[in-house]
Amino acid sequence: MLLTLFHFISAQPVQAQNTKRDTTKIVTNEDRNVMLNAANSTGPRDVNVGLPASVGGTTILENGLPAVYYWWPAFPSKVWRQDAMIDRTELLDLGKTALTTGDVGFSLSTYDNLGTDKHQRNVSLMSNHFGLLNGTANISGPIGKKGLEFSIGAYINYDPGAYKVPFEKYYVDKTQLYKAALTQHYRNGKISVFYKYMNYKGMQSSASPFIYKKNGKVKALDGIKIGGTNFYEASGKIWVKDPFDPSKPLKEKDVFDDFGTESHTFDAIGSNNLPNNWNLDYTLRYSHVKSRLYYFSPVDAISVGAGEYQYLDGSPYNGDAIYRTWNTTTPEMKNTYLAGVFNLSKKTYNHKLNLGLMEQYFDQGTFAASITSYYMGITKDPQIVIPTKPNSDFDKHGNIISSYNADGEYDNGWTNKLALYASDEWDITDRLKLNYGARLEWHKLKGDYAPVTDTRNPRIYNESSGSYIDRSQLTSFCNNTLNIAANVNAVYKLTKNFGLLGELGFNRQSLHLENYAGNLEIDPKQSNIPNGGIGVYYNHPMISLVSKATYIQKDNYINRTTFSLTGADPVSKVVFYDIETLGWTTDLLFTPFGCEGFNLHLLVTIQEPKYKGYSGNVLFNNGQDLKYDFNGKTATTVSKILLEIDPSYTFKVNKETTVKTWLSARYFGKQYANLPNTLYYAARWETFGGVNVSYKNLDIYGNVINILNQSGANGTIGGTDLVSQEEANKKIGTILASSYIRPLVVEFGLKYRF
């Protein structure tokens, strides 16, 4: 559950005001490159809302329903891709996302081509200079002359990453996706049946060591390029301990072949024209997902003397430091997702009404993490190392015996959500427009988990066999909660080009099953998320401007943080806290006179997300009981200053040929890398660019990611959340590890429509 996913597509400017009587358009900061990012290439990037990015990334909807019930355990990018069969996309803002799904943040809504009345075909091929193989195609058309249509599509992605690993060529992503749909039109509507199959394998939790320098800078180690050298253990094998029965021997697993996600999705999709100009749209879904997950996490570096450690084959390790790592695996989980959404809508002269009903049932089954820990050398293609002197703390595979399944995660159960929502876009006058809506959601959560209580201790530990979970001591839970969401968005036109805008929102969320996976009792208290904003807009043939102040707050965050201390096993602890953010955002589109085809997009965000109520203590197995207090600290990995600069120029070579050139540069201010804010990364730029050439039905393009070829670290630094400023200063010049931005990547591809 420690994986973060981010990525990139483009969305059209959202029209905040467009009525029959007033065609003023307000371009807001929802105009984003949602799929352009420097983290990975298979899913949408997170759009900043003033809170730390969701662990699962941007919410993705597919044909009106979430692609997955929740980001865990089936991550969106493992069951969904931006393939050729997707007919259109829409970026939903904070308010629409809350009403539609109950989530917090922006969401990407996609709709498939379910059939066409004329034959259509398109195929896209893409590669990069590392050897990526990517292809997607779609064919659609009529069957006979009685309104029956079909659509079939495929997507294949083989990504070798930016460096070679010894155990798999396409280790970053190896995905096959197939879709098929049949649609029957009738007098007052249509109905479609849709099927999707996806098989995913990939390793996206990699990290890289580096030397931490003054002022948040990092430096690559000799022979280990940040993000360009393999830091997975070279054998590609791990040994897994049963989380319930310590008497069972360890099992060997291949970190690539034995893990992945396979999904089957069946949809029934309909649209009906009803009397009095009402329309009914619906989607019914059955999805079955099998997933086996693996995470690799560096914990901390340890200095060692000459001759103290050796490889498993007995050869000496000559480095002056080693790294402790944490490996988390899950057995196969079989998840069932049953869902349906019904939307009843009507347009009138000054109203756009929508009534919705959404039902979601999700059976996760049993989740039980197996954990092993070992030391490995800090080299290219590192290998496991053990002490040279005989040591009973290690097994024959190099695993630390006392760490078997330490603080292992466990939960089991199912959940059901039934929600009713309504919204209206009301043109009150020629000057005033109001968008408002509300959502009422009943949420039931039932299952069992393994907390340590005054009367029960399901987590058994001994030095000779590590930890395991005694299922006779589990605790049951059954929660019934009522969640609400409501928002109002107003635009008031003061002059032809200038006006005011404001928004207020509130969202109340209840817990998910994954919140119960830790070792503490959980209070099923809901989270309250109020948000608001007030600002101005200005429209002109040259300039479209929106500038507004924003506020968002979320209480009762529930998270599991792994605390580390030299000389003790890491401790995974459930923590509770709040986050509050004040911000200011300005979004500008500039199209100068006399420069047809040129436009410039600028986005500036200033914010300061702060932790509140984040304190407690952590007890280690060596007896040390340490306190922590992060109140008032800035949220990790979130920049206080964000800047986007996106110029583009489109011109015609002749009647049949159009060329578009574009650049995108994003500035991220200083980011803290640990909870006490004692370690941080210096500000950085992420840069992108490309050229698209369209000739008749053929598009050819070339893109460059990380144009400046920067190499750097991002994300949190493991094992440092109890590090004081004095201790952090001593880490300057030492080895740390974290995730990293993508290196320079040159992509090229084509799309042909026929």
mmCIF file of N, CA, C and O in Angstrom, residues 9 33 45 77 84 128 168 180 214 299 317 372 379 396 423 433 453 484 493 531 586 592 631 637-638 646 717:
data_model
loop_
_atom_site.group_PDB
_atom_site.id
_atom_site.type_symbol
_atom_site.label_atom_id
_atom_site.label_comp_id
_atom_site.label_asym_id
_atom_site.label_seq_id
_atom_site.Cartn_x
_atom_site.Cartn_y
_atom_site.Cartn_z
ATOM 1 N N ILE A 9 -2.029 13.018 -19.977
ATOM 2 C CA ILE A 9 -2.855 13.217 -21.208
ATOM 3 C C ILE A 9 -3.186 14.703 -21.293
ATOM 4 O O ILE A 9 -2.867 15.394 -20.384
ATOM 5 N N ASN A 33 -2.561 19.576 -18.360
ATOM 6 C CA ASN A 33 -1.990 18.417 -19.033
ATOM 7 C C ASN A 33 -2.079 17.253 -18.051
ATOM 8 O O ASN A 33 -1.159 16.986 -17.298
ATOM 9 N N ARG A 45 -1.498 12.022 -14.105
ATOM 10 C CA ARG A 45 -0.781 12.652 -13.017
ATOM 11 C C ARG A 45 -1.778 13.194 -12.004
ATOM 12 O O ARG A 45 -2.941 13.424 -12.314
ATOM 13 N N SER A 77 -4.148 2.144 -12.758
ATOM 14 C CA SER A 77 -3.315 1.908 -13.941
ATOM 15 C C SER A 77 -3.089 0.428 -14.223
ATOM 16 O O SER A 77 -2.532 0.077 -15.261
ATOM 17 N N ALA A 84 -6.749 3.236 -27.773
ATOM 18 C CA ALA A 84 -7.366 3.795 -28.980
ATOM 19 C C ALA A 84 -8.879 3.698 -28.971
ATOM 20 O O ALA A 84 -9.548 4.395 -29.735
ATOM 21 N N ASN A 128 10.376 4.566 -27.693
ATOM 22 C CA ASN A 128 11.308 5.580 -27.195
ATOM 23 C C ASN A 128 12.728 5.055 -27.335
ATOM 24 O O ASN A 128 12.939 3.911 -27.754
ATOM 25 N N GLU A 168 14.696 -9.371 -15.975
ATOM 26 C CA GLU A 168 13.533 -9.185 -16.853
ATOM 27 C C GLU A 168 13.786 -8.002 -17.765
ATOM 28 O O GLU A 168 14.224 -6.942 -17.326
ATOM 29 N N ALA A 180 -14.101 -5.160 -26.306
ATOM 30 C CA ALA A 180 -15.075 -5.419 -27.359
ATOM 31 C C ALA A 180 -16.431 -4.891 -26.911
ATOM 32 O O ALA A 180 -16.767 -4.938 -25.719
ATOM 33 N N LYS A 214 24.256 19.612 0.948
ATOM 34 C CA LYS A 214 23.697 20.813 1.553
ATOM 35 C C LYS A 214 22.611 21.406 0.660
ATOM 36 O O LYS A 214 22.591 21.208 -0.546
ATOM 37 N N VAL A 299 15.218 1.000 3.443
ATOM 38 C CA VAL A 299 14.931 1.562 4.766
ATOM 39 C C VAL A 299 16.006 2.539 5.187
ATOM 40 O O VAL A 299 15.742 3.723 5.397
ATOM 41 N N TYR A 317 32.446 -8.596 0.502
ATOM 42 C CA TYR A 317 31.846 -7.329 0.069
ATOM 43 C C TYR A 317 32.802 -6.218 0.472
ATOM 44 O O TYR A 317 33.160 -6.076 1.647
ATOM 45 N N THR A 372 9.663 -9.613 4.396
ATOM 46 C CA THR A 372 11.021 -10.042 4.692
ATOM 47 C C THR A 372 11.953 -8.847 4.554
ATOM 48 O O THR A 372 11.653 -7.881 3.849
ATOM 49 N N THR A 379 25.776 -1.138 -4.748
ATOM 50 C CA THR A 379 26.496 -1.257 -6.006
ATOM 51 C C THR A 379 25.479 -1.320 -7.127
ATOM 52 O O THR A 379 24.277 -1.441 -6.891
ATOM 53 N N LYS A 396 19.472 -18.833 5.658
ATOM 54 C CA LYS A 396 20.418 -19.177 4.593
ATOM 55 C C LYS A 396 20.221 -18.340 3.333
ATOM 56 O O LYS A 396 21.085 -18.322 2.454
ATOM 57 N N SER A 423 -27.709 17.606 -9.013
ATOM 58 C CA SER A 423 -27.007 18.849 -9.322
ATOM 59 C C SER A 423 -27.828 19.671 -10.311
ATOM 60 O O SER A 423 -28.711 19.144 -11.003
ATOM 61 N N LYS A 433 -24.649 33.061 -12.667
ATOM 62 C CA LYS A 433 -24.819 31.631 -12.891
ATOM 63 C C LYS A 433 -24.451 30.889 -11.616
ATOM 64 O O LYS A 433 -23.463 31.221 -10.948
ATOM 65 N N THR A 453 -5.105 -5.342 21.397
ATOM 66 C CA THR A 453 -5.989 -4.691 22.361
ATOM 67 C C THR A 453 -5.650 -5.161 23.775
ATOM 68 O O THR A 453 -4.750 -5.984 23.984
ATOM 69 N N ILE A 484 -21.911 12.697 3.415
ATOM 70 C CA ILE A 484 -22.576 13.750 2.659
ATOM 71 C C ILE A 484 -21.533 14.573 1.917
ATOM 72 O O ILE A 484 -20.384 14.702 2.343
ATOM 73 N N LYS A 493 -21.085 38.176 -13.387
ATOM 74 C CA LYS A 493 -20.498 38.981 -14.455
ATOM 75 C C LYS A 493 -20.716 40.467 -14.153
ATOM 76 O O LYS A 493 -21.844 40.967 -14.171
ATOM 77 N N ASN A 531 -13.980 22.990 1.821
ATOM 78 C CA ASN A 531 -13.119 23.734 0.915
ATOM 79 C C ASN A 531 -13.874 24.946 0.390
ATOM 80 O O ASN A 531 -15.112 24.991 0.411
ATOM 81 N N THR A 586 -3.372 31.442 -9.794
ATOM 82 C CA THR A 586 -3.646 32.298 -10.955
ATOM 83 C C THR A 586 -3.394 31.500 -12.217
ATOM 84 O O THR A 586 -2.338 30.875 -12.369
ATOM 85 N N PRO A 592 -1.656 36.356 -28.290
ATOM 86 C CA PRO A 592 -1.398 37.724 -28.758
ATOM 87 C C PRO A 592 -1.971 37.990 -30.146
ATOM 88 O O PRO A 592 -2.060 37.090 -30.991
ATOM 89 N N ASN A 631 3.181 18.669 14.533
ATOM 90 C CA ASN A 631 2.201 19.758 14.436
ATOM 91 C C ASN A 631 2.843 21.012 13.849
ATOM 92 O O ASN A 631 3.930 21.425 14.269
ATOM 93 N N THR A 637 6.451 16.191 0.490
ATOM 94 C CA THR A 637 6.382 16.055 -0.974
ATOM 95 C C THR A 637 5.467 17.082 -1.632
ATOM 96 O O THR A 637 5.163 16.961 -2.816
ATOM 97 N N VAL A 638 4.994 18.096 -0.888
ATOM 98 C CA VAL A 638 4.128 19.124 -1.454
ATOM 99 C C VAL A 638 4.898 20.437 -1.511
ATOM 100 O O VAL A 638 5.415 20.902 -0.501
ATOM 101 N N ASP A 646 3.390 26.817 -20.406
ATOM 102 C CA ASP A 646 3.071 25.925 -21.522
ATOM 103 C C ASP A 646 2.832 26.724 -22.803
ATOM 104 O O ASP A 646 1.688 27.058 -23.129
ATOM 105 N N ILE A 717 12.010 10.138 2.173
ATOM 106 C CA ILE A 717 13.227 9.373 2.431
ATOM 107 C C ILE A 717 12.951 8.446 3.608
ATOM 108 O O ILE A 717 12.701 8.907 4.729
#
